[in-house]
XYZ file of C-alpha atoms in Angstrom:
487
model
C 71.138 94.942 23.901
C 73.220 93.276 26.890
C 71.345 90.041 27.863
C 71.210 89.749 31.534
C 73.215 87.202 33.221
C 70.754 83.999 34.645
C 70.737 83.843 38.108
C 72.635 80.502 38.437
C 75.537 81.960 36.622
C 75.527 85.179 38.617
C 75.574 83.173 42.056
C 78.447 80.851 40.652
C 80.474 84.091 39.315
C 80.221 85.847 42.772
C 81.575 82.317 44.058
C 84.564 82.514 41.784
C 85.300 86.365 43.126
C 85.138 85.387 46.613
C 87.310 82.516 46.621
C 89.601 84.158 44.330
C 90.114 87.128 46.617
C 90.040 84.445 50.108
C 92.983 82.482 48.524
C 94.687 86.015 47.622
C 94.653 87.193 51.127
C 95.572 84.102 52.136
C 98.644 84.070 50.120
C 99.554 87.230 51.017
C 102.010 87.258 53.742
C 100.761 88.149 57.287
C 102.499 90.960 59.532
C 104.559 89.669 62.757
C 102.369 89.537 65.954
C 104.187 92.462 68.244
C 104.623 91.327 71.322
C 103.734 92.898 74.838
C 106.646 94.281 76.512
C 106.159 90.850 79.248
C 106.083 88.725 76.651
C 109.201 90.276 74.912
C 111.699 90.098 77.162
C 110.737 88.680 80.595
C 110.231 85.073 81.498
C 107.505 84.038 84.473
C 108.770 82.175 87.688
C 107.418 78.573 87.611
C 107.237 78.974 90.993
C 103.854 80.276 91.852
C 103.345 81.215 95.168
C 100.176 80.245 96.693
C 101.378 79.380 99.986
C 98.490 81.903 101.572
C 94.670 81.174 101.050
C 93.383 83.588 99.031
C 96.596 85.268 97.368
C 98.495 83.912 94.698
C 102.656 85.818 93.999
C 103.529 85.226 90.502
C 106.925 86.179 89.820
C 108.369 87.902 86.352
C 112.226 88.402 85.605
C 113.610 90.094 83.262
C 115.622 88.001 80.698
C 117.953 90.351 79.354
C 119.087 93.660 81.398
C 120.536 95.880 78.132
C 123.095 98.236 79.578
C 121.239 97.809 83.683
C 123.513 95.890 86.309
C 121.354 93.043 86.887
C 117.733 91.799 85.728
C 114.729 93.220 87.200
C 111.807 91.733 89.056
C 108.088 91.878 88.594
C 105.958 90.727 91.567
C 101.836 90.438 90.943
C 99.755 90.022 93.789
C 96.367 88.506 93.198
C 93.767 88.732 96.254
C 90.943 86.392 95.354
C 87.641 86.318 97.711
C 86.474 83.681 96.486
C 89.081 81.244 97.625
C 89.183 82.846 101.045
C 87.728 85.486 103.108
C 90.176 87.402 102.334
C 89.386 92.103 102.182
C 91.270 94.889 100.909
C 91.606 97.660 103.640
C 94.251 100.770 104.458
C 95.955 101.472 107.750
C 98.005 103.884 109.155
C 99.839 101.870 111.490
C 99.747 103.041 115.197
C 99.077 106.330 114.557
C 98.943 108.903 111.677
C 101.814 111.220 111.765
C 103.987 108.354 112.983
C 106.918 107.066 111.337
C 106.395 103.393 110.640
C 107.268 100.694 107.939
C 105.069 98.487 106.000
C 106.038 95.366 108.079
C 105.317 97.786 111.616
C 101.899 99.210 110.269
C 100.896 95.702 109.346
C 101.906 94.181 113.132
C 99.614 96.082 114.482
C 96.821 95.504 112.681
C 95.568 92.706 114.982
C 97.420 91.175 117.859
C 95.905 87.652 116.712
C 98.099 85.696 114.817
C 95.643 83.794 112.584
C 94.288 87.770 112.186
C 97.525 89.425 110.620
C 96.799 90.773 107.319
C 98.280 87.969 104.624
C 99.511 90.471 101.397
C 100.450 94.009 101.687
C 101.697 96.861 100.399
C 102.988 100.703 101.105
C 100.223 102.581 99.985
C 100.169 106.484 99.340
C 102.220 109.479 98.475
C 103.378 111.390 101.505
C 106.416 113.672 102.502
C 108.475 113.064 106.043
C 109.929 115.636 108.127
C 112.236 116.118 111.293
C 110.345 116.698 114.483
C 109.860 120.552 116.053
C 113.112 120.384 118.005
C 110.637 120.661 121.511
C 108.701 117.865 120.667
C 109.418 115.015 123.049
C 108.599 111.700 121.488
C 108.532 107.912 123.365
C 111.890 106.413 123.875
C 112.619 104.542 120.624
C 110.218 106.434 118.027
C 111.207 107.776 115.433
C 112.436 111.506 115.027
C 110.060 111.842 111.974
C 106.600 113.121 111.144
C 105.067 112.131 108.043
C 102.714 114.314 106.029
C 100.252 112.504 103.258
C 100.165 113.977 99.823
C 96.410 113.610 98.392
C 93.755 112.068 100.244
C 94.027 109.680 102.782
C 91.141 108.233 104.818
C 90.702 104.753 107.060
C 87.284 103.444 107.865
C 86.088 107.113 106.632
C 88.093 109.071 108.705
C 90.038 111.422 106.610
C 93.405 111.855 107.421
C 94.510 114.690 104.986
C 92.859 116.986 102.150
C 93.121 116.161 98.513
C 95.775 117.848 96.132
C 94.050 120.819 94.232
C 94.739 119.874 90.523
C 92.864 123.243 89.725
C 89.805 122.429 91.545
C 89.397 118.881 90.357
C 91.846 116.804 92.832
C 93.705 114.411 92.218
C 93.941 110.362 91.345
C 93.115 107.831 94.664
C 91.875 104.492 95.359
C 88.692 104.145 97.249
C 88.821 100.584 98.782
C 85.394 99.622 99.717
C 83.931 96.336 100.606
C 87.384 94.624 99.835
C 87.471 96.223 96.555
C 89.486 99.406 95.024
C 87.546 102.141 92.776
C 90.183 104.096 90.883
C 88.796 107.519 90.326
C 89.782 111.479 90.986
C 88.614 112.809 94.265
C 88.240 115.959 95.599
C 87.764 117.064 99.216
C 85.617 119.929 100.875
C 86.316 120.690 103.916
C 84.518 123.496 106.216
C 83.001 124.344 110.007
C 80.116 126.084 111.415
C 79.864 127.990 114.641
C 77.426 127.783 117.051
C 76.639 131.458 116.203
C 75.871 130.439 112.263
C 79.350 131.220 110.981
C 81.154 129.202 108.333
C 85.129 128.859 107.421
C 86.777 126.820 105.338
C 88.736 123.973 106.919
C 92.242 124.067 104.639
C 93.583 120.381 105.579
C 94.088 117.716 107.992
C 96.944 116.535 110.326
C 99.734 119.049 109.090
C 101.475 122.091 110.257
C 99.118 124.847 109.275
C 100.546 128.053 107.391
C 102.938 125.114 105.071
C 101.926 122.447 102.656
C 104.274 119.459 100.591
C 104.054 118.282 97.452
C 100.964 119.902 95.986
C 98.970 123.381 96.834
C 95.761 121.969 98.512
C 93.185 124.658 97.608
C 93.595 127.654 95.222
C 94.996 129.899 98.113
C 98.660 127.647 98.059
C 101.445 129.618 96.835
C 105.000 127.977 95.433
C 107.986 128.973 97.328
C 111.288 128.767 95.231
C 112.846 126.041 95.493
C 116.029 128.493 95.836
C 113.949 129.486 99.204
C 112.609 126.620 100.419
C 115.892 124.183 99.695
C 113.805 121.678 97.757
C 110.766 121.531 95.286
C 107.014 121.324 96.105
C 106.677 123.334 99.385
C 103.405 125.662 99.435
C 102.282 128.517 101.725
C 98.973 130.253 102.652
C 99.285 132.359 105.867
C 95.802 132.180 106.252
C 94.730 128.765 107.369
C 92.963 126.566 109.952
C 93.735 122.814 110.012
C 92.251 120.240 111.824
C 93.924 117.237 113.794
C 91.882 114.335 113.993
C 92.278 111.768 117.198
C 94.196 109.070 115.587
C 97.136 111.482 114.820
C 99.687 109.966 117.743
C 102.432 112.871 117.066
C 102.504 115.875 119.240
C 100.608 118.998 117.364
C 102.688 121.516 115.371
C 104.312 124.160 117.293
C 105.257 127.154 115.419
C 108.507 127.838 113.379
C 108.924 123.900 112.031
C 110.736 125.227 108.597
C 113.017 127.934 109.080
C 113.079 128.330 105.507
C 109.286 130.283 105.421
C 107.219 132.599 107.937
C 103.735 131.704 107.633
C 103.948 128.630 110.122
C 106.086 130.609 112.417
C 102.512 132.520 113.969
C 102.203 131.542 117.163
C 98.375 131.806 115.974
C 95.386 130.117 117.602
C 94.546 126.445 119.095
C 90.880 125.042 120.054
C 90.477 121.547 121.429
C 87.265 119.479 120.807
C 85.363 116.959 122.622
C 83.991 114.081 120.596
C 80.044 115.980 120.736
C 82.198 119.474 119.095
C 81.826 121.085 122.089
C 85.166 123.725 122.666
C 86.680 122.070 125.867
C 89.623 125.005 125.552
C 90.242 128.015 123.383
C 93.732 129.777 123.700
C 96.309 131.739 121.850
C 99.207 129.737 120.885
C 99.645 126.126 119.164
C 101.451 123.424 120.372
C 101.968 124.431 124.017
C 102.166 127.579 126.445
C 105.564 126.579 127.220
C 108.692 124.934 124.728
C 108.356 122.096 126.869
C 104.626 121.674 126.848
C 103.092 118.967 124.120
C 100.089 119.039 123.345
C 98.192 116.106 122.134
C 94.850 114.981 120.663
C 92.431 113.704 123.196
C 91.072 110.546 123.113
C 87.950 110.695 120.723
C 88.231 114.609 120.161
C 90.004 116.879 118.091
C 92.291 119.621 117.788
C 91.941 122.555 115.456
C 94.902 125.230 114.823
C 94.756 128.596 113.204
C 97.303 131.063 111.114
C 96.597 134.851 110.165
C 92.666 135.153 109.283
C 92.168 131.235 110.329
C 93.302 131.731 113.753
C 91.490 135.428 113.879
C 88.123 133.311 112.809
C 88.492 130.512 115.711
C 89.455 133.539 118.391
C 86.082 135.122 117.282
C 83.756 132.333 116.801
C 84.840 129.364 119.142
C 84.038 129.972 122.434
C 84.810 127.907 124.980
C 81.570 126.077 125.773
C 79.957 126.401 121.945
C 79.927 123.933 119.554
C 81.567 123.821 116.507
C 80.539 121.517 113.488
C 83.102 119.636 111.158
C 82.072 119.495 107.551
C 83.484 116.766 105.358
C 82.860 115.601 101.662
C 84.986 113.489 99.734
C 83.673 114.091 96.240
C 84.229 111.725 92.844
C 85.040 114.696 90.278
C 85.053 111.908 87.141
C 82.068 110.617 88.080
C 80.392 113.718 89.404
C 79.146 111.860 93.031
C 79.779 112.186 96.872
C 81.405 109.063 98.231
C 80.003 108.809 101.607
C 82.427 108.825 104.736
C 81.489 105.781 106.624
C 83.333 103.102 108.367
C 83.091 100.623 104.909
C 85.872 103.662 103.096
C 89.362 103.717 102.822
C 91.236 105.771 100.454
C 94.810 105.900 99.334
C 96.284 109.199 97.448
C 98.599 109.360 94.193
C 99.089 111.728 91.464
C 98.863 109.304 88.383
C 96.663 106.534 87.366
C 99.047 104.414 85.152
C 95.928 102.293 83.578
C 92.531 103.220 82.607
C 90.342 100.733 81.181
C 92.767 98.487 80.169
C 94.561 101.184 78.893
C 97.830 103.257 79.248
C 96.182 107.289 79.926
C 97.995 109.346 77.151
C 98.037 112.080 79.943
C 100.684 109.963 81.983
C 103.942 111.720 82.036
C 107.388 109.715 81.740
C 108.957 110.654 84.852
C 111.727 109.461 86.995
C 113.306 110.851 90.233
C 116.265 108.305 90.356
C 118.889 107.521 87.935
C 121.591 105.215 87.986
C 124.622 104.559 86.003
C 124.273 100.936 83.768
C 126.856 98.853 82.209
C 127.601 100.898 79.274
C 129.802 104.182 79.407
C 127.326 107.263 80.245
C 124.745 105.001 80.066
C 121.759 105.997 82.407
C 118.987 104.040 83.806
C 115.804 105.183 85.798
C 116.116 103.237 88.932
C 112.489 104.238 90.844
C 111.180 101.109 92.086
C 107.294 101.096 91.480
C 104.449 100.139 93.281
C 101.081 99.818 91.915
C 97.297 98.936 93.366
C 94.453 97.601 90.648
C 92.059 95.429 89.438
C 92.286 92.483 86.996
C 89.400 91.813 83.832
C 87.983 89.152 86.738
C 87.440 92.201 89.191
C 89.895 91.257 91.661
C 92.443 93.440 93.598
C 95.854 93.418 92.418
C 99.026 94.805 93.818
C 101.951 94.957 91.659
C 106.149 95.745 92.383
C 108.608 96.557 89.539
C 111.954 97.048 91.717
C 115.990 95.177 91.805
C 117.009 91.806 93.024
C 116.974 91.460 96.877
C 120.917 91.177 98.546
C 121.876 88.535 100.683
C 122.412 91.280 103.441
C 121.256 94.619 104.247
C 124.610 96.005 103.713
C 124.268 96.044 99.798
C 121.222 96.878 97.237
C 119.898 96.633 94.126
C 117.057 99.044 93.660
C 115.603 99.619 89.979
C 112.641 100.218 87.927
C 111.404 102.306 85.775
C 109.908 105.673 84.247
C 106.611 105.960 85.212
C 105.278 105.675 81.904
C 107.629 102.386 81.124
C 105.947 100.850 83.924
C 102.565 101.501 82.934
C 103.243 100.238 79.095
C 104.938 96.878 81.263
C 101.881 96.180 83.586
C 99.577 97.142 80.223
C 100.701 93.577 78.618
C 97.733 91.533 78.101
C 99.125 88.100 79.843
C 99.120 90.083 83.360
C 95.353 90.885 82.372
C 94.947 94.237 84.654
C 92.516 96.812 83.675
C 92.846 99.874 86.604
C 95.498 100.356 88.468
C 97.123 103.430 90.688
C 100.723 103.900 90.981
C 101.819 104.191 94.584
C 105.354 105.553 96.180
C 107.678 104.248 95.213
C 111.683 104.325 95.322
C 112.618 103.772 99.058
C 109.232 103.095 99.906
C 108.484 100.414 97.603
C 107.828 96.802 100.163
C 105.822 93.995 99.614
C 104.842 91.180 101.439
C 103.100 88.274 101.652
C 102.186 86.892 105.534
C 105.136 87.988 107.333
C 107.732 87.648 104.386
C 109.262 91.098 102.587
C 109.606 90.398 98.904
C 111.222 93.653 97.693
C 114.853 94.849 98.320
C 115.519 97.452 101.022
C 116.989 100.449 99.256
C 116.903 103.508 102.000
C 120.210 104.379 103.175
C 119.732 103.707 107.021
C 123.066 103.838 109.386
C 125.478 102.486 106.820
C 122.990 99.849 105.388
C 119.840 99.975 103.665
C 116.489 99.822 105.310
C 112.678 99.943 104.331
C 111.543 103.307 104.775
C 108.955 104.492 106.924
C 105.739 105.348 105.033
C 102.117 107.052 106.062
C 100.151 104.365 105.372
C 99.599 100.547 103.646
C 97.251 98.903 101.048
C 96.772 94.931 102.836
C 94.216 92.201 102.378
C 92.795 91.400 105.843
C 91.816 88.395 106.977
C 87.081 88.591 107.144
C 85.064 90.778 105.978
C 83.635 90.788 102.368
C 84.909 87.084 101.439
C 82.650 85.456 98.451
C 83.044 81.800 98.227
C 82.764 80.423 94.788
C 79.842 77.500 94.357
C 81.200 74.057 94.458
């Protein structure tokens, strides 16, 4: 018979196993740390800058370039409201449709000096245009019209419909109370009659009957690119689309794209007071005559009709009636409404390039820009990036990935990245970010902190390069939602 160890010599041999097997895996060689793609090849700025309350630009540049022309830079904006009273907040400049820059948009923001927004960036995807040959614009504007891609909204006024992404929408940011939410939204959109009949509303400040970018409702159809002379265009001939009063351009007359038919019906135009009473009801959009212009009024709207959609507003909007607007702005990851009031601002995008602290494996690794490097055939994606987020201590972040600014306009540098290289870049742990949305980018890409541009110009403008116009901006305001910190 096996006599059972004592207890004291049980206790000391489980002693002897587990220091035996602490000094084996201590002896045993560890595996290299991997690095963060930050930490591997870019070295921080000692330069901080914190010359604005409340915002602190901390510069990254890359240490060695591989086969690219020159190093790249990394800009992170960090708004903090508890140093300042500092608020995140949208804009679309002086009026939606217009063609502005970031540095315009922001001017106008207040006419107060000490009230100009102190950090900024261009916000949301969009698509410009040339103006209807008979529109007749102020002296100096520019000949462009600029159509959002995905939702866009300021102080809860939407400005366009979201993407369709098979009935779910799209990514966007919903800044409110100084803070972004990083989500998928999806608009509904719809009026009532005074006689108890309902339509769908298909978007918001575009040319109806022809959609960029993205189809915005099941309805869209593609239109070869072979057809159309570029990608993304979409048609419905069946549509009504309403133009709210901050949207400054002239409204769509018909035949804008000779490339498709279903925005050249002359269709159907109704014009809103600010109660939804119909103040006028005719056939036509955009003016009786090719001289006319038609414009939003002052605190009322416009609505415009195609096939069926102008067919429904002939029928049911009488002058004298009322009609109703329906909006939601649904949360399709979260399964809520977000309510349109004055405290919302969204920004659209197609792709959020971290969730959680983490890279989505859904994120594609695109590029729409390459340029040559150093190398023989050697080819780099040059899309200069622009993200909005949040950081692990809840505050808003905006982020730039682009090339080296040029003495002069006459030269640039731009670069960047995939998409998906950027996201595994702005996923190192020493930037700390947990959400974050990209933005346009490319020619679009500006920052700027007070009145000062950070990023490179890179849009060929008359023989130089320029910052190019964009639909609207992501900047921290000055009031609002500031949350000092206890001494």
């Amino acid at each position: 018979m096996t006599t059972p160890p004592r207890p004291a010599l049980a206790v000391a041999a489980a002693l002897v196993a587990a220091l035996a097997l602490t000094t084996s895996a201590a002896a045993a060689p560890t595996a290299p740390e991997t690095k963060s793609p930050l930490a591997a090849n870019w070295a921080q700025d000692p330069n901080v800058d914190a010359s604005v309350p409340g915002v602190t630009r901390t510069t990254w540049i890359e240490k060695e370039p591989g086969t690219r022309v020159a190093s790249r830079v990394l800009q992170i904006v960090t708004i903090d409201p508890t140093a300042a009273p500092v608020s995140l907040e949208s804009t679309v400049g002086a009026g939606d449709g217009l063609a502005e820059t970031l540095a315009e948009q922001l001017a106008g923001v207040s006419s107060v000096p000490t009230r100009h927004p102190v950090a900024g960036v261009n916000g949301g995807l969009f698509k410009s245009e040339k103006k209807h040959p008979d529109h007749v614009l102020p002296a100096g504007a520019r000949t462009l019209t600029l159509q959002h891609v995905g939702v866009s909204a300021t102080d809860g006024v939407l400005h366009s419909s979201s993407c369709w992404g098979k009935g779910k929408g799209t990514s966007g940011a919903v800044i409110q109370y100084g803070l972004p939410y990083i989500t998928t939204l999806r608009t509904e959109l719809s009026l009532t009659a005074s006689d108890g009949a309902v339509q769908r509303l298909d978007d918001i400040d575009r040319d109806p009957g022809r959609a960029r970018s993205c189809a915005r409702d099941a309805e869209d159809r593609p239109v070869p690119e072979e057809v159309a002379g570029q990608r993304g265009v979409y048609t419905d001939p069946d549509e009504i689309v309403l133009f709210t009063d901050d949207y400054r351009f002239p409204v769509p007359k018909p035949g804008l794209d000779p490339t498709v038919t279903t925005e050249d019906d002359p269709g159907f135009e109704v014009v809103l007071d600010s109660t939804g009473k119909v103040t006028a009801a005719r056939a036509g959009r955009g003016g009786a005559t090719p001289a006319a212009q038609v414009k939003v009024p002052s605190g009322g709207r416009v609505l415009q009709g195609v096939g069926t959609g102008a067919g429904w507003l002939r029928d049911h909007a009488i002058a004298g009636t009322r009609l109703t607007v329906h909006q939601k702005l649904l949360d399709t990851r979260l399964g809520r409404e977000v309510p349109l009031d004055p405290s919302v601002d969204v920004v659209g995008s197609f792709h959020q390039v971290l969730r959680d602290g983490d890279v989505p494996d859904a994120l594609p690794d695109t590029c729409n820009q390459w340029g040559s490097g150093t190398g023989t055939g050697t080819q780099n994606c040059t899309d200069s990036r622009v993200a909005l987020g949040t950081d692990v201590r809840g505050r808003p972040v905006l982020a730039t990935l682009t090339g080296q600014t040029q003495p002069t306009s006459a030269t640039t540098h731009e670069d960047g990245a995939t998409l998906r290289a950027f996201a595994e870049l702005l996923d190192s742990e020493e930037l700390g970010l947990v959400d974050m949305l990209n933005l346009d980018g490319g020619g679009s890409a500006t920052l700027m902190t007070g009145t000062r541009i950070h990023t490179p110009p890179t849009e060929r403008d008359n023989g130089g390069y320029a910052h190019r116009p964009v639909a609207d901006t992501v900047y921290a305001g000055i009031g609002g939602y500031g949350m000092y910190a206890r001494p």
